[in-house]
Short mmCIF file of N, CA and C in Angstrom, two decimals:
data_model
loop_
_atom_site.label_atom_id
_atom_site.label_comp_id
_atom_site.label_asym_id
_atom_site.label_seq_id
_atom_site.Cartn_x
_atom_site.Cartn_y
_atom_site.Cartn_z
N ARG A 283 12.95 -50.93 269.54
CA ARG A 283 12.83 -50.34 267.89
C ARG A 283 12.58 -51.45 267.30
N ASP A 284 12.00 -50.81 266.07
CA ASP A 284 11.17 -51.69 265.56
C ASP A 284 12.10 -52.03 264.40
N VAL A 285 12.89 -53.29 263.96
CA VAL A 285 13.43 -53.75 263.09
C VAL A 285 13.00 -53.50 261.78
N SER A 286 12.03 -53.52 261.16
CA SER A 286 11.31 -53.18 259.95
C SER A 286 11.11 -52.07 259.93
N GLU A 287 10.71 -51.49 260.79
CA GLU A 287 10.98 -49.76 260.41
C GLU A 287 12.06 -48.90 261.18
N PRO A 288 13.34 -48.79 260.88
CA PRO A 288 14.10 -48.10 261.82
C PRO A 288 13.76 -46.91 262.43
N SER A 289 12.96 -46.15 261.68
CA SER A 289 12.45 -45.04 262.68
C SER A 289 11.62 -44.97 263.43
N LEU A 290 10.93 -46.08 263.96
CA LEU A 290 10.13 -46.50 264.82
C LEU A 290 10.63 -47.11 266.11
N TYR A 291 10.52 -46.35 267.27
CA TYR A 291 10.78 -46.72 268.29
C TYR A 291 9.53 -46.91 269.36
N VAL A 292 9.57 -48.05 270.31
CA VAL A 292 8.35 -48.49 270.87
C VAL A 292 8.57 -48.36 272.37
N GLU A 293 8.11 -47.91 272.93
CA GLU A 293 7.98 -47.43 274.54
C GLU A 293 6.85 -48.06 274.98
N THR A 294 7.11 -49.00 275.96
CA THR A 294 5.79 -49.72 276.49
C THR A 294 5.61 -49.60 278.33
N PHE A 295 4.42 -49.32 278.64
CA PHE A 295 4.56 -49.53 279.94
C PHE A 295 2.96 -50.67 280.19
N THR A 296 3.02 -51.11 281.31
CA THR A 296 2.07 -51.81 281.44
C THR A 296 1.15 -51.48 282.95
N VAL A 297 0.07 -51.28 283.19
CA VAL A 297 -0.73 -51.03 284.17
C VAL A 297 -1.89 -52.35 284.02
N ALA A 298 -2.11 -52.29 285.47
CA ALA A 298 -3.38 -53.49 285.81
C ALA A 298 -4.66 -53.26 285.15
N ILE A 299 -5.03 -51.85 285.10
CA ILE A 299 -6.33 -51.46 284.61
C ILE A 299 -6.52 -50.34 283.94
N TRP A 300 -7.15 -49.79 283.02
CA TRP A 300 -7.55 -49.03 282.29
C TRP A 300 -7.31 -47.38 282.68
N HIS A 301 -7.94 -47.54 284.04
CA HIS A 301 -8.34 -46.01 284.98
C HIS A 301 -7.07 -46.08 285.18
N GLU A 302 -6.02 -46.91 285.67
CA GLU A 302 -4.77 -46.28 286.24
C GLU A 302 -4.02 -45.92 284.94
N HIS A 303 -4.11 -46.21 283.61
CA HIS A 303 -3.76 -46.08 282.89
C HIS A 303 -3.94 -44.03 282.40
N LEU A 304 -5.51 -44.12 282.51
CA LEU A 304 -5.79 -42.71 282.43
C LEU A 304 -5.77 -41.91 283.50
N ARG A 305 -5.26 -42.59 284.69
CA ARG A 305 -4.62 -41.83 285.99
C ARG A 305 -3.35 -41.06 285.32
N GLN A 306 -2.67 -41.90 284.84
CA GLN A 306 -1.16 -41.36 284.61
C GLN A 306 -1.03 -40.26 283.60
N HIS A 307 -2.08 -40.20 282.69
CA HIS A 307 -2.15 -39.29 281.57
C HIS A 307 -2.75 -37.82 282.43
N LEU A 308 -3.94 -37.84 283.06
CA LEU A 308 -4.79 -36.66 283.73
C LEU A 308 -4.11 -36.02 285.00
N GLU A 309 -3.31 -37.04 286.05
CA GLU A 309 -3.13 -36.79 287.46
C GLU A 309 -1.33 -36.81 287.63
N ARG A 310 -0.92 -37.80 287.08
CA ARG A 310 0.53 -37.97 287.57
C ARG A 310 1.43 -37.33 286.81
N GLY A 311 1.00 -36.09 286.23
CA GLY A 311 1.70 -35.66 285.25
C GLY A 311 2.59 -34.73 286.06
N THR A 312 4.04 -34.40 286.32
CA THR A 312 4.86 -33.53 286.94
C THR A 312 5.38 -32.20 285.73
N VAL A 313 5.93 -31.38 286.51
CA VAL A 313 6.68 -30.29 285.34
C VAL A 313 7.52 -30.66 284.64
N TRP A 314 8.36 -31.62 285.36
CA TRP A 314 9.35 -32.44 285.08
C TRP A 314 8.93 -33.24 283.83
N ASP A 315 7.84 -34.10 283.61
CA ASP A 315 7.13 -34.74 283.03
C ASP A 315 6.77 -33.83 281.78
N ARG A 316 6.40 -32.64 281.57
CA ARG A 316 6.06 -31.87 280.32
C ARG A 316 7.59 -31.43 280.15
N GLU A 317 8.61 -31.07 280.65
CA GLU A 317 9.41 -30.86 280.50
C GLU A 317 10.15 -32.03 279.23
N LEU A 318 10.47 -32.84 279.77
CA LEU A 318 11.28 -34.33 279.36
C LEU A 318 9.87 -34.47 277.80
N GLU A 319 8.66 -34.59 278.02
CA GLU A 319 8.36 -34.50 276.64
C GLU A 319 8.13 -33.47 275.61
N ALA A 320 8.38 -32.11 276.12
CA ALA A 320 8.86 -31.09 274.96
C ALA A 320 10.10 -31.45 274.53
N ALA A 321 11.07 -31.54 275.26
CA ALA A 321 12.37 -31.97 274.63
C ALA A 321 12.44 -33.43 273.53
N ALA A 322 11.85 -34.27 274.23
CA ALA A 322 11.52 -35.40 273.39
C ALA A 322 10.64 -35.04 272.02
N ARG A 323 9.64 -33.97 271.81
CA ARG A 323 8.97 -33.66 270.74
C ARG A 323 10.09 -32.76 269.97
N ALA A 324 10.79 -32.20 270.52
CA ALA A 324 11.68 -31.01 270.03
C ALA A 324 12.56 -32.44 269.12
N LEU A 325 12.46 -33.61 269.22
CA LEU A 325 13.64 -34.37 268.23
C LEU A 325 12.79 -35.09 267.03
N THR A 326 11.37 -34.90 267.00
CA THR A 326 10.81 -35.59 266.15
C THR A 326 11.23 -34.21 264.28
N MET A 327 10.87 -35.02 263.57
CA MET A 327 10.83 -34.51 262.00
C MET A 327 9.91 -32.79 261.99
N ASP A 328 10.85 -31.83 261.53
CA ASP A 328 9.54 -30.70 261.18
C ASP A 328 8.04 -31.30 260.84
N GLY A 329 7.44 -30.66 261.18
CA GLY A 329 6.01 -30.97 260.29
C GLY A 329 5.29 -32.57 260.97
N THR A 330 5.92 -33.08 261.91
CA THR A 330 5.29 -34.45 262.11
C THR A 330 5.08 -34.53 263.80
N GLU A 331 4.35 -35.62 264.26
CA GLU A 331 3.95 -35.36 265.85
C GLU A 331 4.13 -36.87 265.72
N PRO A 332 4.48 -37.30 266.92
CA PRO A 332 4.69 -38.91 267.59
C PRO A 332 3.23 -39.26 267.42
N VAL A 333 3.43 -40.60 266.95
CA VAL A 333 1.94 -41.57 266.95
C VAL A 333 1.89 -42.26 268.31
N VAL A 334 0.76 -42.08 268.63
CA VAL A 334 0.46 -42.67 270.18
C VAL A 334 -0.41 -43.95 269.87
N ARG A 335 -0.14 -45.07 270.06
CA ARG A 335 -1.51 -46.35 270.06
C ARG A 335 -1.00 -46.93 271.33
N HIS A 336 -2.38 -47.35 271.54
CA HIS A 336 -2.53 -48.40 272.73
C HIS A 336 -2.90 -49.37 272.67
N LEU A 337 -1.84 -50.33 273.16
CA LEU A 337 -2.29 -52.30 272.82
C LEU A 337 -2.72 -52.83 274.14
N ILE A 338 -3.20 -53.65 273.78
CA ILE A 338 -4.07 -54.57 274.99
C ILE A 338 -3.39 -55.70 274.81
N TRP A 339 -2.78 -55.97 275.52
CA TRP A 339 -1.80 -57.55 275.73
C TRP A 339 -3.05 -58.78 275.90
N ALA A 340 -2.84 -59.62 274.85
CA ALA A 340 -4.16 -60.88 274.49
C ALA A 340 -3.56 -61.24 275.67
N GLU A 341 -2.80 -61.90 276.12
CA GLU A 341 -2.93 -62.69 277.62
C GLU A 341 -3.77 -62.61 278.63
N ALA A 342 -4.01 -60.89 278.78
CA ALA A 342 -4.51 -60.37 279.44
C ALA A 342 -6.16 -60.87 279.90
N MET A 343 -6.63 -60.80 278.38
CA MET A 343 -7.88 -61.02 278.24
C MET A 343 -8.52 -62.58 278.59
N ARG A 344 -7.25 -63.42 279.01
CA ARG A 344 -7.87 -64.86 278.85
C ARG A 344 -7.85 -65.20 280.36
N PRO A 345 -8.92 -66.22 280.47
CA PRO A 345 -9.15 -66.66 282.01
C PRO A 345 -7.99 -67.62 282.25
N SER A 346 -7.60 -67.57 283.51
CA SER A 346 -6.32 -68.44 284.24
C SER A 346 -7.18 -69.95 283.88
N PRO A 347 -6.03 -71.06 283.56
CA PRO A 347 -6.72 -72.30 283.62
C PRO A 347 -7.63 -72.53 284.38
N ASP A 348 -7.23 -72.20 286.05
CA ASP A 348 -8.12 -73.13 287.09
C ASP A 348 -9.45 -72.15 287.18
N GLN A 349 -9.86 -71.41 286.25
CA GLN A 349 -11.16 -70.63 286.00
C GLN A 349 -12.36 -71.60 285.26
#
């Protein structure tokens, strides 16, 4: 939860490569996943949609010290 914005909840997932992230969206969803997402969306305020942001971990872009 974001303490500066109490209505904001942050959920994070870490994957090694962008392609894997896309696979999670496009290939790995199940009926149960869709039902859970529908239930979560039912909790949003009327007339609003969840905001999705994709963040890249800055440290992941740095070469390791031995390189």
